[in-house]
Amino acid sequence: MATRLSDVAARAGVSVKTVSNVINDYPHITARTRAKVEAAIAELEYTPNVSARSLRKGRSDFIALAVPEMASPYFAELGAAVSRAAKKRGITVLIDQTEGEAAGEKLVLDGMRGQLIDGIIFSPITTSPAKIGSADTAKPLLLLGERHAGGTFDHVAVDSVQASFDATTHLISIGRRRIAAIGVGGGAGTGSVRRKGYRKALKAAGLEVDPTLEVGGPGYHREDGAASMRELLALPEPPDAVFCFNDLLAIGALRALADAGLSAPKDVAVIGFDDIEDGRFHSPSLSTISPDKEWLAENAVALLLDRIAGSAGRRDSAGNGEADRVDLTVPYTLQIRESTGG
Amino acid sequence: MATRLSDVAARAGVSVKTVSNVINDYPHITARTRAKVEAAIAELEYTPNVSARSLRKGRSDFIALAVPEMASPYFAELGAAVSRAAKKRGITVLIDQTEGEAAGEKLVLDGMRGQLIDGIIFSPITTSPAKIGSADTAKPLLLLGERHAGGTFDHVAVDSVQASFDATTHLISIGRRRIAAIGVGGGAGTGSVRRKGYRKALKAAGLEVDPTLEVGGPGYHREDGAASMRELLALPEPPDAVFCFNDLLAIGALRALADAGLSAPKDVAVIGFDDIEDGRFHSPSLSTISPDKEWLAENAVALLLDRIAGSAGRRDSAGNGEADRVDLTVPYTLQIRESTGG
DNA sequence: CTGAAAGCGCTTACAG
DNA sequence: CTGAAAGCGCTTACAG
């Protein structure tokens, strides 16, 4: 049914080896031969069988991106950026939805899709760093997220402590003094990392840390943010500002404010983290920490592909694995919009 | 390096055929043999090589979902639902971002990813129905979107004319008389289909169709909705309600209203289409047409898999292709929220 | 530069 | 029920 390499060879009057050479851009082919082969490929509408190629080469030019949920705007935007970055390099991205479950994440670590994929970019949420560190992955693995810095794998993330410090400091700079944090107990450890930056900023400004103002988690969705905001508004002394550990929480918080007849930034200033597109269109528009997702995607893909190219010869990385591990820090900016009075 | 079937067979003391039988759940295997094999698989941490399997069987258990952009909330939510529906059936979904470009869409139609995928669910936006109809696809293809009803391929979509009629009628039912439409010129023909339902509702209510109130397109993003809304507000006689042909346009429209110091539904009632999650959290929350995305995903995947199973024996569907084509209509509900006074 | 041949790891008739 | 063998469509040493 499908045309094969040998059909093309027959049509062009050359050997299969020559056709293969043309397809794989090997040197030492005369322009004339190349033209003949390319004409035959076009006439027969030939497309190489990737299963056969992958079986033979041990490389598929597929990588996986494993995220908790692809419908979550941050991961959807990240997935789009990673797909684009990979496509530029001739690589296809498989997006894997772990649903944040240990089972799904274990599958990622163990199965690696039956050797189809060459490597994986993994944003874990349930599995602990320790377990990931000891995972016996046959393929290169790159970790996303602040929790995994200093581990045994390559790692790309924002400096979350610094970014959280900046977000909190911004709230202080617009005159707020009773600043809450939403999301401290969640996000796969993200909560504790971002709280660290939040507390640091309070202390640097001589403000007291009040644990009753640190709420939320483990959920990081809009409804969780709304619930946390309601909780804060019910306090004897409600906050005058809130740092939400992601934009989804912040959007929920804005909604809860509106439901209570209050508004940001007048009653409570609100800042988020992620800069998902929707935040720009809310009323009020959402101030946020904006990690450079394009940068993240480009560098994560490039680094993983380097590893894949390098690991072709390696049997075992135990010997030199630790030494050449890379931690990349994603640049970010502070976006000041209406929700903090911008 | 990787363990092979033959390693498992050796370990279990059986033939490769028996191991293959166990893996593929074939009958006539004694419980004892099965247990032995399963133990060997577990001990060796064996995972089948999908490239080899796919090469041999001519089936990969991969399908593709080709959408214009995966970061767009509707497609992200749809992708998540399709992935879930497929996973339940042991199928993996590759998400393909065409970026709405003819080149990307042509690649989908032609290349089919080097015979890796067994079939495709395609949401075209640039390529015309005629071109799609004549595409010589080696693999089963299922089309999404109202524009392609009655074509030569299986097709799953909302009854967009009826849904648009309902959305517009709802605006009339709350007393609005000067009702605009945003998105008429875009969305790959979606615009003209939804306008048909919009006009029908106006006529049914004895209202006049005013072409100056029909704006927007080809873009279907938030900023396009905001631009269209500004255009409408600049009219000598602005509308008192707007039907936006998707939620992204509606969210942009809400934002433009807020920027003009106006609000929905007081000054202008706004209704969208798609029911993306974010619409529920905007202030005001967004009324919309809510297609049942789970239903869509389940049925699209099931139908495509039926075709894949059926096409195994077929050489050419030209003979009987037309006759057994299926058009599925996705159920929807009208969600009345704050933006229309709900 | 080209051709003939082996082999990647499976599945599946074909004999037993 | 099991075993030995062919073959899916490529790529790649190996000879020329």
XYZ file of C-alpha atoms (C1' of nucleotides) in Angstrom:
716
model
C 0.000 0.000 0.000
C 2.349 2.705 1.188
C 5.337 3.448 -0.989
C 8.630 2.287 0.375
C 12.169 3.394 0.004
C 12.787 0.621 -2.498
C 9.942 1.876 -4.685
C 11.573 5.267 -4.805
C 14.924 3.677 -5.594
C 13.443 1.689 -8.435
C 11.702 4.738 -9.828
C 14.827 6.867 -9.666
C 17.039 4.087 -10.938
C 19.379 4.136 -7.923
C 19.997 2.000 -4.890
C 18.052 2.274 -1.667
C 21.225 3.437 -0.028
C 21.318 6.451 -2.284
C 17.728 7.336 -1.547
C 18.418 7.019 2.139
C 21.429 9.276 1.720
C 19.347 11.925 0.012
C 16.627 11.803 2.662
C 19.132 12.044 5.470
C 21.112 14.803 3.824
C 24.370 12.946 3.628
C 27.171 14.507 1.603
C 28.793 13.207 -1.578
C 25.703 13.087 -3.708
C 25.775 14.750 -7.095
C 23.163 17.376 -7.725
C 21.916 15.297 -10.625
C 21.368 12.201 -8.512
C 19.715 14.219 -5.798
C 17.344 15.812 -8.269
C 16.401 12.433 -9.708
C 15.676 11.019 -6.278
C 13.722 14.045 -5.181
C 11.611 13.865 -8.295
C 10.833 10.215 -7.592
C 9.910 11.035 -3.994
C 7.571 13.758 -5.173
C 5.967 11.601 -7.846
C 5.318 8.723 -5.504
C 4.374 10.980 -2.590
C 6.763 9.022 -0.467
C 7.018 9.639 3.272
C 9.477 7.640 5.344
C 8.048 5.215 7.840
C 9.058 6.598 11.200
C 8.517 3.331 13.018
C 11.037 1.574 10.847
C 13.475 4.423 11.074
C 13.096 4.648 14.812
C 13.504 0.910 15.240
C 16.649 0.897 13.231
C 18.273 4.097 14.492
C 17.208 3.858 18.086
C 16.064 7.453 17.774
C 12.611 8.679 16.956
C 12.970 12.462 17.045
C 10.040 12.476 19.456
C 10.278 13.969 22.908
C 7.594 14.041 25.568
C 6.388 16.919 27.691
C 4.709 15.580 30.822
C 2.547 18.080 32.668
C -0.195 17.763 35.289
C -2.946 19.094 33.036
C -2.796 20.450 29.562
C -6.013 22.418 29.905
C -4.463 24.600 32.574
C -3.539 27.840 30.793
C 0.043 27.954 32.010
C 0.750 24.434 30.811
C -1.195 24.971 27.613
C 0.914 28.046 26.829
C 4.069 26.205 27.823
C 3.112 23.223 25.686
C 2.557 25.475 22.690
C 5.957 27.092 23.193
C 7.754 23.770 23.641
C 6.055 22.367 20.541
C 7.165 25.349 18.510
C 10.726 25.183 19.823
C 10.937 21.488 19.042
C 9.381 21.767 15.613
C 12.060 24.273 14.633
C 14.579 21.513 15.305
C 12.675 18.790 13.499
C 11.418 17.241 16.701
C 7.841 16.289 17.557
C 6.469 16.753 21.053
C 4.118 14.311 22.679
C 2.152 15.952 25.448
C 1.490 13.700 28.347
C -1.155 14.495 30.903
C -0.214 12.943 34.217
C -3.275 14.430 35.965
C -0.921 15.013 38.861
C -1.351 11.416 39.937
C 1.465 9.324 41.233
C 0.440 6.553 38.852
C 0.646 8.800 35.825
C 3.964 10.227 36.935
C 5.403 6.799 37.640
C 4.411 5.781 34.147
C 6.355 8.720 32.813
C 9.444 7.798 34.771
C 9.291 4.083 34.097
C 7.674 3.506 30.814
C 8.973 6.291 28.669
C 6.416 5.220 26.136
C 7.963 1.997 25.076
C 11.200 3.500 23.927
C 9.472 5.620 21.328
C 10.549 8.917 22.787
C 14.140 10.086 22.907
C 13.799 12.090 26.086
C 11.382 13.871 28.320
C 10.651 17.264 29.831
C 8.851 16.584 33.061
C 6.899 18.893 35.321
C 6.235 16.682 38.338
C 3.755 17.555 41.027
C 3.102 14.468 43.102
C 6.317 12.505 42.952
C 8.905 13.610 45.488
C 12.312 14.904 44.417
C 13.932 11.964 46.185
C 11.971 9.417 44.202
C 12.647 11.237 40.976
C 16.321 11.443 41.819
C 16.554 7.698 42.162
C 14.504 6.937 39.070
C 16.360 4.702 36.714
C 15.601 6.483 33.522
C 16.949 4.988 30.378
C 16.392 8.250 28.531
C 17.463 11.826 29.250
C 15.102 13.582 31.610
C 14.807 17.310 32.204
C 12.916 18.632 35.209
C 10.804 21.772 35.334
C 9.884 23.565 38.536
C 11.651 25.221 41.430
C 11.414 22.254 43.715
C 14.030 20.269 41.909
C 17.004 22.569 41.867
C 20.216 20.855 42.833
C 18.895 17.387 42.083
C 20.477 14.791 39.891
C 18.814 15.874 36.678
C 19.038 18.863 34.419
C 16.667 21.450 35.598
C 15.061 24.641 34.283
C 13.079 27.013 36.489
C 12.435 30.559 37.574
C 14.196 31.711 40.723
C 10.959 31.503 42.612
C 12.262 32.864 45.877
C 13.550 36.007 44.214
C 10.434 36.424 42.078
C 8.205 36.019 45.132
C 10.332 38.528 46.971
C 9.828 40.965 44.107
C 6.074 40.429 43.945
C 5.688 40.968 47.676
C 8.001 43.953 47.672
C 5.856 45.508 44.952
C 2.792 45.223 47.210
C 4.738 46.873 50.002
C 5.903 49.626 47.661
C 2.318 50.647 46.903
C 1.717 51.130 50.607
C 0.210 47.831 51.686
C 1.082 46.555 55.128
C -1.195 43.581 55.779
C -0.197 41.228 52.990
C -1.571 37.714 52.670
C -0.279 34.760 50.635
C -2.500 32.243 48.859
C -1.165 28.838 47.872
C 1.330 28.150 50.652
C 0.314 24.512 51.036
C 0.325 23.345 47.478
C 1.778 23.148 44.060
C 4.139 20.272 44.739
C 6.367 22.218 47.056
C 6.032 25.401 45.049
C 4.099 26.735 48.014
C 6.963 26.550 50.464
C 9.486 27.984 48.007
C 7.338 30.981 47.168
C 6.447 31.519 50.804
C 10.129 31.809 51.531
C 10.435 34.764 49.162
C 7.215 36.265 50.493
C 8.401 36.120 54.094
C 11.820 37.424 53.173
C 10.245 40.504 51.616
C 8.064 41.128 54.661
C 11.056 40.892 56.947
C 13.179 43.096 54.724
C 10.496 45.764 55.061
C 10.226 45.320 58.801
C 6.741 43.788 58.552
C 5.629 40.971 60.774
C 4.879 37.484 59.416
C 1.335 36.557 60.387
C 0.582 32.841 59.801
C -3.165 33.469 59.730
C -2.548 35.325 56.475
C -0.817 32.327 54.874
C -3.519 30.158 53.392
C -4.461 27.845 50.535
C -3.349 24.644 48.940
C -3.064 22.004 47.812
C -5.307 23.090 44.918
C -4.007 25.749 42.526
C -7.164 26.377 40.516
C -9.496 29.338 40.247
C -12.023 27.961 42.717
C -9.270 27.347 45.257
C -8.219 30.979 44.985
C -11.803 32.113 45.470
C -12.205 29.916 48.556
C -8.966 31.214 50.073
C -9.964 34.804 49.437
C -13.309 34.272 51.153
C -11.436 32.800 54.096
C -9.198 35.850 54.287
C -12.118 38.275 54.027
C -13.787 36.523 56.947
C -10.808 37.269 59.188
C -11.277 39.811 62.010
C -8.587 41.826 60.292
C -8.637 41.109 56.552
C -5.547 41.786 54.423
C -5.076 44.855 52.225
C -3.096 42.872 49.640
C -2.652 39.289 48.497
C 0.184 37.560 46.703
C -1.295 34.536 44.912
C 1.198 31.831 43.995
C -0.238 31.478 40.516
C -2.549 33.442 38.221
C -5.383 30.932 38.467
C -5.535 31.468 42.225
C -5.413 35.218 41.645
C -8.280 35.110 39.167
C -10.336 33.195 41.701
C -9.392 35.722 44.361
C -10.513 38.616 42.147
C -13.815 36.879 41.610
C -14.330 36.373 45.362
C -13.603 40.058 45.932
C -16.204 41.017 43.337
C -18.718 38.657 44.933
C -18.121 40.384 48.251
C -18.747 43.784 46.702
C -15.081 44.687 47.017
C -12.549 45.483 44.353
C -8.871 45.359 43.577
C -6.742 47.308 44.136
C -8.934 49.629 46.176
C -9.851 47.213 48.957
C -7.320 44.477 48.372
C -4.433 44.609 45.913
C -3.853 41.308 44.092
C -0.793 39.971 42.322
C -0.324 36.571 40.689
C 2.424 34.472 39.154
C 2.728 33.005 35.603
C 1.313 35.744 33.368
C -1.275 33.624 31.606
C -2.935 35.446 28.768
C -6.300 35.693 30.394
C -4.995 37.776 33.295
C -4.473 40.693 30.944
C -8.177 40.771 30.068
C -9.743 40.497 33.469
C -11.322 43.488 35.141
C -9.171 44.555 36.826
C -6.284 43.282 34.752
C -3.933 41.156 36.813
C -0.474 42.181 37.980
C 1.861 39.211 37.906
C 5.314 37.714 37.683
C 5.927 36.940 34.019
C 8.436 34.161 33.363
C 9.766 34.187 29.815
C 8.025 31.069 28.496
C 9.660 31.272 25.093
C 13.059 31.355 26.728
C 12.112 28.464 28.944
C 10.876 26.371 26.026
C 13.836 27.139 23.791
C 16.397 26.358 26.447
C 14.683 23.282 27.824
C 14.385 21.780 24.353
C 17.943 22.689 23.376
C 19.370 21.267 26.586
C 17.407 18.048 26.306
C 18.458 17.569 22.697
C 22.082 18.091 23.726
C 21.673 15.322 26.265
C 20.062 13.042 23.742
C 22.890 13.611 21.299
C 25.438 13.073 24.063
C 23.875 10.013 25.617
C 24.051 8.070 22.380
C 27.467 6.805 23.385
C 27.018 6.586 27.147
C 25.948 3.374 28.809
C 25.625 4.724 32.279
C 25.710 8.250 33.574
C 26.482 7.209 37.136
C 30.146 7.858 36.641
C 29.993 11.415 35.412
C 26.336 12.256 35.860
C 26.592 14.526 38.838
C 29.369 16.639 37.454
C 27.744 17.981 34.297
C 24.232 18.523 35.580
C 22.803 21.865 34.525
C 20.458 24.261 36.357
C 19.053 26.972 34.132
C 17.316 30.028 35.560
C 14.451 31.458 33.542
C 14.343 35.263 33.251
C 11.177 36.983 34.432
C 9.682 40.443 34.687
C 7.235 42.052 37.067
C 4.083 43.080 35.184
C 2.236 45.831 36.981
C -1.396 46.099 35.926
C -4.673 47.339 37.411
C -5.031 44.826 40.232
C -2.181 46.527 42.059
C -3.047 49.968 40.877
C -0.829 50.051 37.795
C 20.620 -2.290 26.498
C 16.854 -2.478 26.635
C 15.339 -5.827 27.436
C 13.671 -7.572 24.565
C 10.887 -10.034 24.225
C 13.405 -12.825 23.795
C 15.050 -11.927 27.112
C 11.708 -12.286 28.828
C 11.096 -15.581 27.070
C 14.459 -16.926 28.168
C 13.890 -15.825 31.732
C 10.432 -17.367 31.863
C 11.535 -20.477 30.034
C 8.967 -20.148 27.243
C 8.958 -19.142 23.606
C 8.740 -15.592 22.396
C 5.400 -16.459 20.920
C 4.060 -17.220 24.378
C 5.324 -13.953 25.790
C 3.765 -12.097 22.905
C 0.510 -13.929 23.555
C 0.533 -12.881 27.190
C 1.275 -9.260 26.364
C -1.438 -9.120 23.768
C -3.979 -10.891 25.936
C -4.547 -13.795 23.632
C -6.589 -16.713 24.953
C -5.474 -20.292 25.575
C -2.732 -19.520 28.031
C -2.707 -21.378 31.309
C -2.743 -19.267 34.420
C 0.552 -20.840 35.423
C 2.294 -19.858 32.197
C 0.848 -16.389 32.341
C 2.076 -15.916 35.902
C 5.568 -17.070 34.975
C 5.728 -14.673 32.072
C 4.360 -11.782 34.062
C 6.927 -12.394 36.759
C 9.712 -12.321 34.190
C 8.344 -9.097 32.701
C 8.276 -7.497 36.140
C 11.767 -8.682 37.058
C 13.315 -7.441 33.860
C 11.187 -4.258 33.801
C 10.358 -5.071 30.237
C 8.386 -2.628 28.105
C 7.544 -3.521 24.530
C 9.185 -1.493 21.811
C 6.350 0.379 20.169
C 8.314 1.122 17.018
C 8.840 -2.553 16.359
C 5.257 -3.377 17.173
C 3.964 -0.606 15.010
C 6.198 -1.571 12.111
C 5.049 -5.133 12.255
C 1.342 -4.623 12.913
C 0.828 -1.569 10.795
C -0.899 -0.031 13.800
C 0.620 2.200 16.418
C -2.312 2.952 18.719
C -1.462 6.610 18.236
C -3.941 9.095 16.882
C -3.385 12.761 16.181
C -5.496 15.741 17.124
C -4.714 18.653 14.827
C -5.899 22.042 16.058
C -5.007 25.632 15.166
C -3.455 26.433 18.543
C -3.206 24.372 21.640
C -2.817 27.382 23.927
C -6.299 28.585 23.028
C -8.491 27.570 25.986
C -11.169 25.858 23.916
C -8.634 23.680 22.135
C -6.657 23.085 25.309
C -9.805 21.850 27.048
C -10.756 19.803 24.019
C -7.265 18.326 23.821
C -7.408 17.316 27.454
C -10.776 15.642 26.922
C -9.656 13.834 23.774
C -6.487 12.648 25.519
C -8.519 11.266 28.393
C -11.015 9.562 26.110
C -8.231 7.971 24.107
C -6.212 6.895 27.124
C -9.219 4.962 28.401
C -9.020 2.928 25.217
C -5.285 2.414 25.328
C -4.631 5.018 22.659
C -2.139 7.881 22.819
C -2.945 11.275 21.341
C -0.426 13.403 19.538
C -1.433 17.032 19.539
C -0.550 18.844 16.404
C -0.474 22.595 16.230
C -1.176 23.730 12.702
C -1.062 27.423 13.680
C -3.947 27.814 11.298
C -1.553 27.933 8.407
C -2.221 26.267 5.112
C 1.242 24.729 5.233
C 0.642 23.131 8.613
C -2.738 21.879 7.585
C -1.432 20.484 4.339
C 1.178 18.600 6.301
C -1.559 17.072 8.380
C -3.477 15.960 5.355
C -0.507 14.692 3.405
C 2.095 13.475 5.745
C 0.157 11.895 8.521
C 3.366 11.769 10.436
C 5.137 9.142 8.454
C 2.552 6.479 8.984
C 3.044 6.542 12.715
C -0.493 7.542 13.538
C -3.500 5.364 12.882
C -5.923 8.200 12.252
C -6.571 11.855 12.857
C -9.086 14.212 14.367
C -8.738 17.444 12.475
C -10.043 20.888 13.238
C -9.212 22.802 10.057
C -9.362 26.529 9.796
C -7.559 27.587 6.675
C -8.023 24.738 4.268
C -11.280 24.838 2.364
C -13.830 22.051 2.645
C -13.379 21.308 -1.031
C -9.654 20.769 -0.675
C -10.155 18.611 2.368
C -12.810 16.627 0.591
C -10.444 15.747 -2.177
C -7.506 14.968 0.085
C -6.149 11.536 -0.556
C -5.778 10.421 3.012
C -4.366 7.013 3.570
C -5.637 7.010 7.131
C -9.093 7.619 8.618
C -9.803 11.299 9.124
C -12.491 12.833 11.286
C -13.422 16.482 10.899
C -14.429 18.861 13.669
C -16.367 22.058 13.116
C -19.650 23.126 11.628
C -18.270 24.059 8.279
C -17.740 20.517 7.176
C -21.132 18.932 7.624
C -22.176 16.874 4.654
C -18.649 16.444 3.359
C -16.948 13.222 2.473
C -15.525 12.579 5.923
C -16.942 11.671 9.280
C -17.812 14.798 11.095
C -18.615 15.863 14.659
C -19.945 19.317 15.510
C -22.480 21.373 17.380
C -25.538 22.473 15.433
C -24.156 25.967 15.247
C -27.117 27.526 13.529
C -29.503 26.309 16.211
C -27.143 27.217 19.044
C -26.662 30.701 17.619
C -30.402 31.027 17.270
C -30.765 30.115 20.950
C -28.074 32.534 22.098
C -29.626 35.408 20.152
C -33.138 34.501 21.257
C -31.947 34.617 24.851
C -30.765 38.199 24.325
C -34.145 39.081 22.864
C -35.922 37.382 25.774
C -34.232 39.711 28.259
C -35.590 42.672 26.370
C -32.749 43.631 24.078
C -33.640 44.972 20.669
C -30.434 46.286 19.144
C -28.323 43.157 19.047
C -24.870 43.031 17.468
C -22.797 40.055 16.355
C -19.010 39.829 16.696
C -17.014 37.381 14.595
C -19.042 37.262 11.394
C -16.010 37.340 9.123
C -13.866 34.703 10.683
C -13.278 31.365 12.220
C -12.901 29.433 9.009
C -16.479 29.847 7.946
C -17.795 29.553 11.474
C -18.708 33.206 11.149
C -21.192 32.729 8.353
C -22.791 29.693 9.965
C -23.324 31.419 13.291
C -24.548 34.572 11.614
C -27.225 32.505 9.938
C -28.616 31.458 13.334
C -28.275 34.992 14.630
C -30.226 36.488 11.742
C -32.838 33.782 11.942
C -33.499 34.634 15.577
C -33.790 38.338 14.803
C -36.251 37.675 12.022
C -38.260 35.245 14.156
C -38.672 38.030 16.694
C -39.584 40.588 14.055
C -36.358 42.504 14.499
C -34.510 44.061 11.625
C -31.098 42.822 10.492
C -28.678 45.741 10.584
C -25.369 44.973 8.784
C -23.559 47.740 10.654
C -24.015 45.645 13.766
C -22.326 42.613 12.197
C -18.614 42.999 12.740
C -15.354 41.221 13.430
C -13.137 38.600 11.957
C -11.009 36.973 10.856
C -9.338 36.918 14.281
C -11.117 35.100 17.104
C -8.932 36.178 20.006
C -9.528 38.380 23.003
C -7.969 41.468 21.423
C -10.145 41.038 18.332
C -13.240 41.026 20.514
C -12.083 44.166 22.282
C -11.451 45.925 18.969
C -14.867 44.957 17.632
C -16.584 46.150 20.777
C -14.851 49.517 20.560
C -16.036 49.749 16.972
C -19.611 49.062 18.005
C -19.492 51.566 20.854
C -18.348 54.226 18.404
C -21.497 53.769 16.341
C -24.081 56.590 16.323
C -26.502 54.064 17.781
C -24.551 51.462 19.781
C -26.078 48.033 20.472
C -27.689 47.020 23.749
C -26.500 43.423 23.397
C -23.776 41.445 21.615
C -23.571 37.835 20.593
C -19.872 36.937 20.320
C -19.093 33.902 18.219
C -16.680 32.547 20.795
C -15.831 33.169 24.432
C -12.460 34.702 23.680
C -14.151 37.414 21.631
C -16.678 37.891 24.435
C -13.960 38.257 27.059
C -12.327 40.911 24.901
C -15.686 42.627 24.483
C -16.234 42.690 28.256
C -12.830 44.239 28.686
C -13.568 46.965 26.106
C -16.828 47.747 27.883
C -14.991 48.124 31.180
C -12.424 50.358 29.516
C -15.263 52.572 28.256
C -16.698 52.834 31.745
C -19.643 50.658 30.777
C -20.731 47.311 32.091
C -22.552 44.151 31.143
C -25.404 43.493 31.269
C -26.531 46.987 32.290
C -25.293 48.850 29.224
C -24.640 45.986 26.852
C -25.532 42.338 27.471
C -22.853 39.905 26.269
C -23.060 36.243 25.406
C -20.312 33.966 24.063
C -19.876 30.490 22.646
C -17.679 27.583 23.889
C -17.952 27.799 27.687
C -14.245 27.935 28.398
C -13.514 27.707 32.075
C -12.270 31.230 32.420
C -15.611 32.740 31.410
C -17.114 31.563 34.690
C -14.616 33.619 36.681
C -14.761 36.906 34.871
C -16.575 39.858 36.343
C -19.239 39.731 35.150
C -19.305 35.980 34.583
C -19.954 35.146 30.961
C -23.189 33.702 29.573
C -22.447 31.270 26.798
C -23.358 28.277 24.672
C -21.815 25.244 26.330
C -21.068 22.340 23.991
C -20.569 19.081 25.837
C -16.831 18.659 25.308
C -16.669 15.306 27.058
C -19.381 13.984 24.769
C -17.577 15.393 21.761
C -14.268 13.820 22.762
C -15.743 10.433 23.633
C -17.707 10.186 20.432
C -15.037 11.529 18.144
C -12.479 9.083 19.527
C -14.891 6.144 19.445
C -15.931 6.881 15.884
C -12.370 7.289 14.678
C -11.315 4.039 16.328
C -14.234 2.277 14.642
C -12.979 3.546 11.314
C -9.447 2.452 12.067
C -10.622 -1.014 12.992
C -12.790 -1.146 9.888
C -10.274 0.207 7.442
C -7.777 -2.530 8.226
C -9.306 -4.662 5.494
C -10.256 -1.926 3.033
C -7.942 -0.891 0.244
C -9.981 1.982 -1.035
C -13.025 3.629 0.380
C -14.044 5.202 -2.912
C -16.525 2.443 -3.552
C -18.484 2.676 -0.356
C -17.080 5.780 1.252
C -19.959 8.140 0.698
C -22.628 5.822 1.964
C -21.446 5.198 5.494
C -20.224 8.669 6.353
C -21.361 9.828 9.788
C -22.356 13.292 11.025
C -22.603 13.522 14.795
C -24.277 16.449 16.526
C -22.806 17.511 19.849
C -25.337 18.355 22.583
C -25.107 21.796 24.133
C -26.763 23.894 26.793
C -27.351 27.603 27.215
C -25.492 28.860 30.301
C -27.024 32.035 31.626
C -24.662 33.989 33.845
C -24.136 37.587 34.916
C -23.201 39.085 31.538
C -26.805 38.692 30.403
C -28.294 39.377 33.778
C -28.512 35.777 34.990
C 30.001 7.358 -5.262
C 26.742 2.350 -5.466
C 24.800 -2.543 -4.263
C 23.728 -6.530 -1.535
C 22.848 -7.908 2.987
C 22.220 -7.831 7.898
C 19.533 -6.548 11.664
C 16.571 -3.184 14.883
C 12.283 -5.940 18.001
C 8.298 -7.175 17.276
C 3.907 -10.343 15.363
C 2.107 -14.000 12.945
C 1.196 -17.662 9.798
C 3.046 -22.321 9.655
C 4.201 -26.796 11.546
C 4.094 -29.525 15.256
C -0.885 -25.032 23.693
C 4.727 -24.204 21.781
C 8.935 -23.324 18.462
C 11.395 -21.817 14.446
C 11.268 -18.550 10.914
C 9.780 -14.836 7.951
C 9.114 -10.122 7.331
C 7.361 -5.030 8.529
C 10.720 -0.662 6.249
C 14.273 1.381 7.398
C 19.845 2.376 8.179
C 24.418 1.082 8.035
C 28.716 -1.277 8.019
C 30.921 -3.913 4.352
C 32.667 -4.635 -0.246
C 33.307 -2.895 -4.455
